[in-house]
Amino acid sequence: MSEGRSRHVIIAPSILSADFTRLSAELADVAAAGAEWVHVDVMDGHFVPNITLGPLIVAAVRRCTDRVVDVHLMIEPADPYLADFVRAGADIVTVHVEACRHLDRTLAAIRELGAKAGVALNPATPASTIRHVLDRVDLILAMTVNPGFGGQSYLSSVEPKIAELRSMIDGRQIYLEVDGGISSTTVGRVVGAGANVVVAGSAIFGVEDRSAAINSIRTSAATPPNVST
């Protein structure tokens, strides 16, 4: 699964910024524009200060697209709901290290359910917190905003951690994803640090021409600057 340091970057539009009154058309639009994944942000009003959606919307997304459905659970606890999201059609289920008391067990459970297992880290959470569960992980998500709301500004302070995570997982079949404030202006920095999957919400769904938006992000990702640790 790992893309290593290849120039190809997977783009995962976040439906948090989509028009839910025309969700099927929105998903078809970004797929036609070249998006490989669809990112679904699930928030509970407890772990994060916002409430978004649940398995029923994931099931609707699954019916509307053949793209990888990448579900990001910003909920606590996560374990009681893992099976619901996998049954709904999630290909990848990502949980937060901060929300899981028994992270190793949670990641193993996601794989046993038949999905890929992801682990997310908030901006202030060190990379070392997941060092001992890498054998359970298919994806690492480094948050470049504090989770809870779309449309926030990108935190460049996370870039050294992205580079550290890349060093930790080189040689492993693990995606390194980033989420938060990603646009054609910021994507080069996270790719330069080592990311190979980028989540973008308003930068894609917030403009009329989604193909131009995705092409702009992809072009900027193809020539990343060097980001030091």
XYZ file of C-alpha atoms in Angstrom:
229
model
C 0.000 0.000 0.000
C 2.828 2.396 0.645
C 3.706 4.952 -1.980
C 7.064 5.613 -0.349
C 8.460 8.919 -1.563
C 7.020 8.634 -5.064
C 5.629 11.813 -6.555
C 2.130 10.401 -6.899
C -0.045 11.664 -4.072
C -3.503 10.296 -3.314
C -6.133 13.014 -3.001
C -9.051 12.382 -0.646
C -11.761 15.078 -0.787
C -13.536 15.464 2.550
C -17.311 15.318 2.223
C -17.591 17.528 5.304
C -17.424 20.414 2.817
C -19.736 18.850 0.213
C -23.330 19.803 -0.561
C -25.307 16.991 1.112
C -28.445 17.847 -0.857
C -26.656 16.525 -3.936
C -24.170 14.104 -2.441
C -24.236 11.590 -5.292
C -23.445 14.301 -7.852
C -20.724 15.748 -5.622
C -19.035 12.345 -5.305
C -19.287 11.710 -9.044
C -17.798 15.146 -9.699
C -14.652 14.604 -7.614
C -14.215 11.055 -8.917
C -14.321 12.337 -12.490
C -11.804 15.009 -11.484
C -9.329 12.335 -10.406
C -9.820 11.873 -6.659
C -8.833 8.347 -5.636
C -10.383 8.325 -2.159
C -13.358 9.906 -0.386
C -12.729 11.077 3.182
C -15.574 10.912 5.717
C -15.188 12.829 8.992
C -17.239 11.426 11.869
C -17.507 13.676 14.952
C -19.391 13.016 18.171
C -19.585 16.320 20.065
C -17.608 14.671 22.866
C -14.095 13.885 21.642
C -14.367 16.956 19.406
C -16.682 19.983 19.789
C -18.855 19.213 16.766
C -21.356 16.575 15.643
C -21.399 15.451 12.017
C -22.615 12.099 10.688
C -22.729 8.362 11.222
C -22.884 4.976 9.518
C -25.994 5.810 7.463
C -24.119 8.527 5.593
C -21.146 6.199 5.112
C -23.539 3.660 3.594
C -24.913 6.352 1.284
C -21.384 7.314 0.232
C -20.587 3.652 -0.452
C -23.619 3.340 -2.739
C -22.637 6.472 -4.655
C -18.951 5.859 -5.371
C -16.403 3.224 -6.304
C -13.591 5.232 -4.663
C -11.868 4.120 -1.477
C -14.053 5.204 1.456
C -11.704 6.576 4.109
C -13.549 6.990 7.428
C -11.969 9.139 10.145
C -13.552 8.516 13.550
C -13.228 11.518 15.844
C -15.289 9.781 18.502
C -14.752 8.410 21.998
C -15.154 5.549 22.595
C -14.666 4.176 19.090
C -14.707 0.426 19.707
C -18.502 -0.049 20.034
C -19.049 1.487 16.575
C -16.273 -0.090 14.497
C -18.437 -2.889 13.109
C -21.201 -0.433 12.147
C -18.853 1.628 10.007
C -17.243 -1.384 8.370
C -20.669 -2.863 7.579
C -21.663 0.516 6.138
C -18.839 0.238 3.604
C -15.718 1.817 5.069
C -12.550 0.555 3.379
C -10.338 2.287 5.947
C -11.297 3.087 9.537
C -9.051 5.505 11.394
C -9.243 6.026 15.163
C -7.467 8.574 17.336
C -4.653 7.482 19.606
C -5.972 9.995 22.161
C -9.412 8.336 22.192
C -8.377 4.671 22.484
C -7.385 3.232 25.851
C -6.311 -0.071 24.281
C -5.065 1.067 20.880
C -3.446 -2.216 19.869
C -6.706 -4.081 20.499
C -8.748 -1.491 18.591
C -6.510 -1.605 15.524
C -6.567 -5.413 15.539
C -10.369 -5.343 15.732
C -10.628 -3.088 12.664
C -8.540 -5.520 10.629
C -10.512 -8.498 11.909
C -13.665 -6.786 10.645
C -12.132 -6.657 7.169
C -11.118 -2.999 6.881
C -7.726 -1.313 6.808
C -6.698 0.148 10.176
C -5.650 3.757 10.587
C -4.454 5.758 13.566
C -4.685 9.553 13.843
C -2.621 11.953 15.914
C -3.675 15.439 16.988
C -1.159 18.250 16.401
C 0.200 18.147 19.972
C 0.458 14.337 20.141
C 4.011 13.038 19.592
C 4.850 10.452 16.946
C 6.274 8.171 19.639
C 2.757 7.318 20.878
C 2.245 4.910 17.962
C 5.726 3.437 17.661
C 4.699 0.147 19.271
C 1.569 -0.457 17.157
C 3.053 -0.036 13.677
C 2.571 -3.732 12.908
C -1.183 -3.176 13.320
C -1.390 -0.057 11.142
C -2.195 0.443 7.448
C -2.466 4.249 7.621
C -1.238 7.048 9.861
C -3.115 10.350 9.831
C -1.246 13.425 11.031
C -3.702 16.212 11.808
C -2.516 19.616 10.632
C -5.365 21.358 12.469
C -6.999 20.655 15.798
C -9.888 18.335 14.909
C -13.483 19.381 15.198
C -14.283 21.802 12.394
C -13.601 22.185 8.679
C -12.043 25.278 7.135
C -9.312 25.805 9.755
C -5.857 27.218 9.025
C -2.953 24.851 8.401
C -0.480 24.372 11.273
C 3.051 24.313 9.860
C 4.363 23.273 13.293
C 3.258 19.694 12.512
C 5.684 19.341 9.574
C 8.624 18.015 11.637
C 6.320 15.336 13.069
C 5.244 14.310 9.569
C 8.924 13.901 8.665
C 9.492 11.881 11.858
C 6.565 9.611 11.030
C 7.920 9.084 7.518
C 11.246 7.985 8.995
C 9.446 5.612 11.371
C 7.476 3.870 8.621
C 9.896 3.817 5.680
C 10.045 0.256 4.411
C 6.580 -0.563 5.750
C 3.341 -0.805 3.788
C 1.737 2.168 5.541
C 0.110 5.271 4.072
C 0.986 8.635 5.635
C -2.025 10.938 5.408
C -2.487 14.576 6.420
C -5.702 16.449 7.108
C -6.313 20.094 7.904
C -5.907 23.295 5.917
C -4.637 21.461 2.838
C -4.708 23.390 -0.434
C -2.436 23.976 -3.408
C -0.564 26.450 -1.179
C 0.190 24.021 1.663
C 0.218 20.578 0.029
C 3.825 20.850 -1.138
C 5.002 21.243 2.432
C 3.318 18.093 3.742
C 4.417 16.060 0.724
C 7.933 17.397 1.178
C 7.817 16.156 4.769
C 6.769 12.689 3.604
C 2.978 12.507 3.287
C 1.483 10.562 0.381
C -2.258 10.985 1.039
C -3.826 14.433 1.453
C -7.314 15.290 2.642
C -8.833 18.509 1.314
C -12.322 19.801 1.967
C -13.110 23.408 1.169
C -10.165 23.615 -1.246
C -12.037 21.144 -3.480
C -15.743 21.256 -2.627
C -15.611 24.999 -1.986
C -14.920 25.836 -5.634
C -17.023 25.292 -8.730
C -14.365 23.615 -10.882
C -13.322 20.545 -8.881
C -11.095 19.261 -11.685
C -9.070 22.480 -11.663
C -8.866 22.375 -7.857
C -7.606 18.789 -7.793
C -5.169 19.417 -10.646
C -3.798 22.444 -8.805
C -3.242 20.407 -5.633
C -1.654 17.587 -7.617
C 0.662 19.961 -9.493
C 1.816 21.604 -6.253
C 2.313 18.176 -4.643
C 4.541 17.073 -7.534
C 7.204 19.689 -6.719
C 7.383 19.790 -2.932
C 9.968 21.856 -1.053
C 12.403 20.167 1.291
C 11.087 20.238 4.853
C 13.676 19.674 7.573
C 13.016 17.943 10.856
